[in-house]
PDB file of C-alpha atoms in Angstrom:
ATOM      1  CA  CYS A   1    -100.219  18.099  99.619  1.00 77.00           C
ATOM      2  CA  ILE A   2     -98.517  21.496  99.942  1.00 89.00           C
ATOM      3  CA  ASP A   3     -97.626  22.970  96.559  1.00 95.00           C
ATOM      4  CA  TYR A   4     -96.591  26.502  97.545  1.00 97.00           C
ATOM      5  CA  ILE A   5     -94.974  28.064 100.613  1.00 96.00           C
ATOM      6  CA  ILE A   6     -95.140  31.712 101.697  1.00 96.00           C
ATOM      7  CA  THR A   7     -92.369  32.726 104.099  1.00 94.00           C
ATOM      8  CA  THR A   8     -91.122  35.736 106.086  1.00 95.00           C
ATOM      9  CA  ASN A   9     -94.518  37.430 106.323  1.00 95.00           C
ATOM     10  CA  GLY A  10     -95.067  37.274 102.580  1.00 96.00           C
ATOM     11  CA  ALA A  11     -91.646  38.408 101.411  1.00 96.00           C
ATOM     12  CA  CYS A  12     -91.069  35.160  99.525  1.00 96.00           C
ATOM     13  CA  LEU A  13     -93.305  32.715  97.651  1.00 96.00           C
ATOM     14  CA  VAL A  14     -91.798  29.362  96.685  1.00 96.00           C
ATOM     15  CA  ASP A  15     -93.006  26.574  94.425  1.00 96.00           C
ATOM     16  CA  ARG A  16     -92.403  23.596  96.711  1.00 95.00           C
ATOM     17  CA  LYS A  17     -92.181  21.073  93.870  1.00 93.00           C
ATOM     18  CA  THR A  18     -89.550  22.888  91.839  1.00 95.00           C
ATOM     19  CA  GLY A  19     -87.918  25.089  94.482  1.00 92.00           C
ATOM     20  CA  GLU A  20     -88.493  28.089  92.221  1.00 94.00           C
ATOM     21  CA  ILE A  21     -88.865  31.469  93.957  1.00 94.00           C
ATOM     22  CA  MET A  22     -91.996  32.822  92.310  1.00 96.00           C
ATOM     23  CA  TYR A  23     -92.232  36.131  94.133  1.00 95.00           C
ATOM     24  CA  LYS A  24     -89.946  38.331  96.262  1.00 95.00           C
ATOM     25  CA  SER A  25     -90.698  41.521  98.155  1.00 96.00           C
ATOM     26  CA  GLY A  26     -87.720  42.553 100.258  1.00 95.00           C
ATOM     27  CA  LEU A  27     -86.361  45.598 102.045  1.00 97.00           C
ATOM     28  CA  ASN A  28     -83.924  47.855 100.210  1.00 96.00           C
ATOM     29  CA  TYR A  29     -80.567  48.403 101.894  1.00 96.00           C
ATOM     30  CA  LYS A  30     -81.181  52.104 102.477  1.00 96.00           C
ATOM     31  CA  LYS A  31     -84.192  51.179 104.587  1.00 98.00           C
ATOM     32  CA  VAL A  32     -82.303  48.360 106.306  1.00 97.00           C
ATOM     33  CA  ASP A  33     -79.582  50.835 107.260  1.00 97.00           C
ATOM     34  CA  GLU A  34     -82.227  53.108 108.802  1.00 98.00           C
ATOM     35  CA  LEU A  35     -83.666  50.209 110.813  1.00 98.00           C
ATOM     36  CA  VAL A  36     -80.232  49.045 111.939  1.00 97.00           C
ATOM     37  CA  THR A  37     -79.276  52.540 113.066  1.00 97.00           C
ATOM     38  CA  LEU A  38     -82.380  52.823 115.250  1.00 98.00           C
ATOM     39  CA  ALA A  39     -81.985  49.336 116.737  1.00 97.00           C
ATOM     40  CA  GLU A  40     -78.369  50.109 117.618  1.00 96.00           C
ATOM     41  CA  LYS A  41     -79.408  53.403 119.207  1.00 97.00           C
ATOM     42  CA  LEU A  42     -82.046  51.634 121.321  1.00 96.00           C
ATOM     43  CA  GLY A  43     -79.723  48.757 122.219  1.00 95.00           C
ATOM     44  CA  ILE A  44     -81.978  46.012 120.805  1.00 96.00           C
ATOM     45  CA  PHE A  45     -80.632  42.752 119.397  1.00 96.00           C
ATOM     46  CA  TYR A  46     -81.793  42.295 115.802  1.00 97.00           C
ATOM     47  CA  GLU A  47     -81.421  39.840 112.963  1.00 97.00           C
ATOM     48  CA  LEU A  48     -81.818  40.053 109.207  1.00 97.00           C
ATOM     49  CA  TYR A  49     -83.720  37.293 107.416  1.00 96.00           C
ATOM     50  CA  CYS A  50     -82.122  36.688 104.039  1.00 93.00           C
ATOM     51  CA  ASP A  51     -83.134  33.803 101.764  1.00 88.00           C
ATOM     52  CA  GLY A  52     -84.110  31.519 104.628  1.00 88.00           C
ATOM     53  CA  LYS A  53     -81.109  32.320 106.823  1.00 94.00           C
ATOM     54  CA  SER A  54     -80.659  34.640 109.794  1.00 96.00           C
ATOM     55  CA  TYR A  55     -77.784  37.121 110.059  1.00 97.00           C
ATOM     56  CA  ALA A  56     -76.626  39.306 112.963  1.00 96.00           C
ATOM     57  CA  PRO A  57     -73.693  41.724 113.306  1.00 96.00           C
ATOM     58  CA  ARG A  58     -70.621  39.971 114.647  1.00 95.00           C
ATOM     59  CA  LYS A  59     -70.093  42.689 117.273  1.00 95.00           C
ATOM     60  CA  ASN A  60     -73.582  42.060 118.663  1.00 95.00           C
ATOM     61  CA  LYS A  61     -73.178  38.285 118.692  1.00 93.00           C
ATOM     62  CA  GLU A  62     -69.944  38.621 120.617  1.00 93.00           C
ATOM     63  CA  ARG A  63     -71.746  40.514 123.403  1.00 93.00           C
ATOM     64  CA  ILE A  64     -75.164  38.890 123.090  1.00 92.00           C
ATOM     65  CA  LYS A  65     -75.468  38.428 126.858  1.00 91.00           C
ATOM     66  CA  GLU A  66     -75.646  42.216 127.266  1.00 91.00           C
ATOM     67  CA  PHE A  67     -78.983  42.466 125.424  1.00 91.00           C
ATOM     68  CA  ASN A  68     -81.189  40.987 128.197  1.00 86.00           C
ATOM     69  CA  ILE A  69     -82.678  38.416 125.829  1.00 90.00           C
ATOM     70  CA  HIS A  70     -85.426  36.238 127.274  1.00 87.00           C
ATOM     71  CA  ASP A  71     -84.025  32.906 128.440  1.00 89.00           C
ATOM     72  CA  GLU A  72     -86.239  30.824 126.131  1.00 87.00           C
ATOM     73  CA  PHE A  73     -84.855  32.610 123.041  1.00 89.00           C
ATOM     74  CA  PHE A  74     -81.202  33.057 123.968  1.00 92.00           C
ATOM     75  CA  ASP A  75     -79.893  29.741 122.592  1.00 92.00           C
ATOM     76  CA  LEU A  76     -82.114  30.019 119.519  1.00 91.00           C
ATOM     77  CA  LEU A  77     -80.785  33.441 118.559  1.00 92.00           C
ATOM     78  CA  ASN A  78     -77.216  32.618 119.455  1.00 91.00           C
ATOM     79  CA  ASP A  79     -77.216  29.372 117.457  1.00 93.00           C
ATOM     80  CA  ARG A  80     -79.127  30.366 114.338  1.00 94.00           C
ATOM     81  CA  THR A  81     -77.654  33.769 113.511  1.00 95.00           C
ATOM     82  CA  ILE A  82     -74.771  33.933 111.052  1.00 96.00           C
ATOM     83  CA  PRO A  83     -72.336  36.737 111.914  1.00 95.00           C
ATOM     84  CA  TYR A  84     -71.552  39.471 109.404  1.00 95.00           C
ATOM     85  CA  GLU A  85     -69.135  42.393 109.626  1.00 94.00           C
ATOM     86  CA  ASN A  86     -71.244  45.193 108.117  1.00 93.00           C
ATOM     87  CA  LEU A  87     -74.190  45.797 105.801  1.00 94.00           C
ATOM     88  CA  GLU A  88     -71.893  46.562 102.891  1.00 93.00           C
ATOM     89  CA  GLN A  89     -70.580  42.993 103.127  1.00 91.00           C
ATOM     90  CA  LEU A  90     -74.082  41.559 102.817  1.00 92.00           C
ATOM     91  CA  LYS A  91     -75.037  43.946 100.035  1.00 92.00           C
ATOM     92  CA  ASN A  92     -71.919  43.204  97.993  1.00 93.00           C
ATOM     93  CA  SER A  93     -72.503  39.463  98.351  1.00 91.00           C
ATOM     94  CA  GLY A  94     -75.846  39.841  96.583  1.00 90.00           C
ATOM     95  CA  ILE A  95     -77.898  38.782  99.591  1.00 90.00           C
ATOM     96  CA  GLY A  96     -81.350  40.367  99.743  1.00 93.00           C
ATOM     97  CA  VAL A  97     -83.014  41.221 103.056  1.00 97.00           C
ATOM     98  CA  ASP A  98     -86.528  39.798 103.375  1.00 97.00           C
ATOM     99  CA  LYS A  99     -87.254  40.818 106.962  1.00 97.00           C
ATOM    100  CA  PHE A 100     -85.802  42.787 109.879  1.00 98.00           C
ATOM    101  CA  ASN A 101     -86.557  40.982 113.125  1.00 97.00           C
ATOM    102  CA  MET A 102     -86.290  41.829 116.825  1.00 96.00           C
ATOM    103  CA  LEU A 103     -87.323  38.637 118.595  1.00 90.00           C
ATOM    104  CA  SER A 104     -86.713  39.308 122.285  1.00 89.00           C
ATOM    105  CA  ILE A 105     -87.534  42.849 123.398  1.00 93.00           C
ATOM    106  CA  PRO A 106     -87.696  43.387 127.183  1.00 90.00           C
ATOM    107  CA  TYR A 107     -91.325  43.682 128.335  1.00 90.00           C
ATOM    108  CA  ASN A 108     -90.794  47.066 129.958  1.00 92.00           C
ATOM    109  CA  ARG A 109     -89.372  48.552 126.757  1.00 94.00           C
ATOM    110  CA  TYR A 110     -91.668  47.004 124.174  1.00 95.00           C
ATOM    111  CA  THR A 111     -94.105  49.916 123.725  1.00 95.00           C
ATOM    112  CA  LYS A 112     -91.272  52.449 123.490  1.00 96.00           C
ATOM    113  CA  VAL A 113     -89.435  50.384 120.880  1.00 97.00           C
ATOM    114  CA  TRP A 114     -92.649  49.813 118.873  1.00 97.00           C
ATOM    115  CA  ASP A 115     -93.462  53.527 118.853  1.00 97.00           C
ATOM    116  CA  GLU A 116     -89.952  54.507 117.765  1.00 98.00           C
ATOM    117  CA  PHE A 117     -89.947  52.119 114.799  1.00 98.00           C
ATOM    118  CA  ALA A 118     -93.478  53.168 113.874  1.00 97.00           C
ATOM    119  CA  LYS A 119     -92.061  56.598 112.988  1.00 97.00           C
ATOM    120  CA  ILE A 120     -90.095  55.087 110.099  1.00 98.00           C
ATOM    121  CA  GLU A 121     -91.869  55.410 106.759  1.00 97.00           C
ATOM    122  CA  GLU A 122     -92.427  52.765 104.085  1.00 97.00           C
ATOM    123  CA  ILE A 123     -92.340  49.743 106.377  1.00 97.00           C
ATOM    124  CA  ASN A 124     -94.883  47.146 107.469  1.00 96.00           C
ATOM    125  CA  GLN A 125     -94.445  46.575 111.205  1.00 96.00           C
ATOM    126  CA  VAL A 126     -96.178  43.585 112.811  1.00 93.00           C
ATOM    127  CA  SER A 127     -95.853  41.260 115.780  1.00 90.00           C
ATOM    128  CA  SER A 128     -96.443  37.533 116.163  1.00 84.00           C
ATOM    129  CA  ILE A 129     -95.768  37.465 119.916  1.00 84.00           C
ATOM    130  CA  LYS A 130     -95.806  40.395 122.294  1.00 83.00           C
ATOM    131  CA  ILE A 131     -92.048  40.552 122.735  1.00 90.00           C
ATOM    132  CA  ASN A 132     -91.078  40.715 119.094  1.00 94.00           C
ATOM    133  CA  ILE A 133     -91.316  43.162 116.213  1.00 97.00           C
ATOM    134  CA  GLU A 134     -91.067  42.029 112.604  1.00 96.00           C
ATOM    135  CA  ILE A 135     -90.485  44.598 109.875  1.00 98.00           C
ATOM    136  CA  ASN A 136     -90.913  44.160 106.137  1.00 97.00           C
ATOM    137  CA  SER A 137     -91.290  46.506 103.219  1.00 97.00           C
ATOM    138  CA  ASP A 138     -94.610  48.351 103.184  1.00 96.00           C
ATOM    139  CA  LYS A 139     -95.357  46.418  99.988  1.00 95.00           C
ATOM    140  CA  THR A 140     -94.942  43.089 101.790  1.00 97.00           C
ATOM    141  CA  SER A 141     -97.675  41.063 103.464  1.00 96.00           C
ATOM    142  CA  LYS A 142     -98.891  37.497 103.415  1.00 97.00           C
ATOM    143  CA  TRP A 143    -102.017  38.729 101.651  1.00 97.00           C
ATOM    144  CA  ASN A 144    -100.030  40.364  98.831  1.00 97.00           C
ATOM    145  CA  ALA A 145     -98.192  37.077  98.272  1.00 97.00           C
ATOM    146  CA  ILE A 146    -101.498  35.199  98.287  1.00 98.00           C
ATOM    147  CA  LYS A 147    -102.970  37.615  95.737  1.00 97.00           C
ATOM    148  CA  TYR A 148     -99.963  37.077  93.489  1.00 97.00           C
ATOM    149  CA  LEU A 149    -100.335  33.311  93.761  1.00 97.00           C
ATOM    150  CA  CYS A 150    -104.074  33.506  93.027  1.00 97.00           C
ATOM    151  CA  ASP A 151    -103.373  35.428  89.832  1.00 97.00           C
ATOM    152  CA  GLU A 152    -100.673  32.964  88.795  1.00 96.00           C
ATOM    153  CA  ILE A 153    -102.766  29.816  89.287  1.00 96.00           C
ATOM    154  CA  ARG A 154    -106.098  31.482  88.466  1.00 97.00           C
ATOM    155  CA  ILE A 155    -107.935  31.142  91.749  1.00 96.00           C
ATOM    156  CA  ASN A 156    -110.623  33.630  92.745  1.00 97.00           C
ATOM    157  CA  LYS A 157    -109.547  35.438  95.916  1.00 95.00           C
ATOM    158  CA  ASN A 158    -113.053  35.002  97.298  1.00 96.00           C
ATOM    159  CA  ASP A 159    -112.433  31.249  97.259  1.00 97.00           C
ATOM    160  CA  VAL A 160    -109.366  31.540  99.500  1.00 97.00           C
ATOM    161  CA  MET A 161    -109.424  30.415 103.136  1.00 98.00           C
ATOM    162  CA  THR A 162    -106.729  31.730 105.474  1.00 98.00           C
ATOM    163  CA  ILE A 163    -106.007  30.744 109.086  1.00 98.00           C
ATOM    164  CA  GLY A 164    -103.834  32.624 111.552  1.00 97.00           C
ATOM    165  CA  ASP A 165    -103.578  34.133 114.998  1.00 96.00           C
ATOM    166  CA  SER A 166    -101.181  37.086 115.067  1.00 94.00           C
ATOM    167  CA  GLY A 167    -100.545  40.574 113.770  1.00 91.00           C
ATOM    168  CA  ASN A 168     -98.652  39.262 110.756  1.00 92.00           C
ATOM    169  CA  ASP A 169    -101.827  37.399 109.736  1.00 96.00           C
ATOM    170  CA  PHE A 170    -104.145  40.418 109.976  1.00 96.00           C
ATOM    171  CA  GLU A 171    -104.313  41.406 106.294  1.00 96.00           C
ATOM    172  CA  MET A 172    -104.803  37.901 104.925  1.00 98.00           C
ATOM    173  CA  ILE A 173    -107.549  37.119 107.440  1.00 98.00           C
ATOM    174  CA  LYS A 174    -109.281  40.429 106.827  1.00 98.00           C
ATOM    175  CA  ASN A 175    -109.251  40.155 103.033  1.00 98.00           C
ATOM    176  CA  ALA A 176    -109.639  36.458 102.222  1.00 98.00           C
ATOM    177  CA  GLY A 177    -112.987  35.048 101.198  1.00 97.00           C
ATOM    178  CA  LEU A 178    -112.938  33.094 104.466  1.00 98.00           C
ATOM    179  CA  GLY A 179    -110.566  34.474 107.087  1.00 98.00           C
ATOM    180  CA  VAL A 180    -110.317  32.283 110.195  1.00 98.00           C
ATOM    181  CA  CYS A 181    -108.653  33.282 113.457  1.00 98.00           C
ATOM    182  CA  MET A 182    -107.475  30.809 116.063  1.00 98.00           C
ATOM    183  CA  GLY A 183    -109.292  30.964 119.385  1.00 98.00           C
ATOM    184  CA  ASN A 184    -106.055  31.978 121.094  1.00 96.00           C
ATOM    185  CA  GLY A 185    -105.352  34.712 118.524  1.00 96.00           C
ATOM    186  CA  PHE A 186    -104.898  38.443 118.973  1.00 94.00           C
ATOM    187  CA  ASP A 187    -108.149  40.330 119.594  1.00 96.00           C
ATOM    188  CA  GLU A 188    -107.569  42.666 116.648  1.00 95.00           C
ATOM    189  CA  VAL A 189    -107.300  39.634 114.359  1.00 97.00           C
ATOM    190  CA  LYS A 190    -110.426  38.020 115.795  1.00 98.00           C
ATOM    191  CA  ASN A 191    -112.300  41.257 115.112  1.00 98.00           C
ATOM    192  CA  VAL A 192    -111.715  41.066 111.340  1.00 98.00           C
ATOM    193  CA  ALA A 193    -112.096  37.279 110.990  1.00 98.00           C
ATOM    194  CA  LYS A 194    -115.210  35.792 109.450  1.00 98.00           C
ATOM    195  CA  TYR A 195    -114.893  32.844 111.824  1.00 98.00           C
ATOM    196  CA  VAL A 196    -113.059  32.197 115.102  1.00 98.00           C
ATOM    197  CA  THR A 197    -112.125  28.552 115.553  1.00 98.00           C
ATOM    198  CA  LYS A 198    -110.993  26.696 118.668  1.00 98.00           C
ATOM    199  CA  THR A 199    -107.631  27.352 120.314  1.00 98.00           C
ATOM    200  CA  ILE A 200    -104.362  25.717 119.327  1.00 96.00           C
ATOM    201  CA  ASP A 201    -104.599  23.445 122.375  1.00 97.00           C
ATOM    202  CA  GLU A 202    -108.026  22.327 121.130  1.00 98.00           C
ATOM    203  CA  ASP A 203    -106.711  21.578 117.615  1.00 97.00           C
ATOM    204  CA  GLY A 204    -108.465  24.639 116.229  1.00 98.00           C
ATOM    205  CA  PHE A 205    -106.626  24.475 112.901  1.00 97.00           C
ATOM    206  CA  GLU A 206    -107.834  20.949 112.186  1.00 97.00           C
ATOM    207  CA  TYR A 207    -111.316  21.839 113.417  1.00 98.00           C
ATOM    208  CA  ALA A 208    -111.585  24.736 110.939  1.00 98.00           C
ATOM    209  CA  ILE A 209    -110.256  22.675 108.041  1.00 96.00           C
ATOM    210  CA  ARG A 210    -112.782  19.897 108.694  1.00 97.00           C
ATOM    211  CA  LYS A 211    -115.615  22.388 109.135  1.00 97.00           C
ATOM    212  CA  PHE A 212    -115.147  24.269 105.901  1.00 96.00           C
ATOM    213  CA  LEU A 213    -113.304  21.971 103.464  1.00 89.00           C
TER     214      LEU A 213
END
């Protein structure tokens, strides 16, 4: 039974039974504007995750084919993003930005784009696949959301088991009492894990759960 859900890299914690948002850690609009300005300068398609929905500028959606998006993500991005006119429109509507996401960066530009965004202060920049960059507030991580939940329901953090495979799982795997990395995970995540389970194709998640719980 799943009682709580952590989404958007730890920006939101939800009580699944009641639907209550227990914890939020979003980006402020001044920072979002800085991220948007850089993405526009670099010519990268981006989306804003806001309360479980994805938003993209209307002008970018209308010329989405110009962004050289990987074929496997084109329909996904085109279908799921809700167009908006400008950031002021989102801000005035009371919508908070949980995450800034660039899902489909061309392989030959990835390192350049990563390095440029890394110059921006007060952000937490991670990747879940090697063609995307996900940006949250520097106060946001899955581990911070887990710590908040532990305090709320009075669980010792040393008794927490986390399982993941990517850069956005790094902190929670490093800091949990038992941090488990999937066998197909990033090397940097494996290096901080207390246990490396089998790969996803070998049902590594189930294997770890049965081994330790």
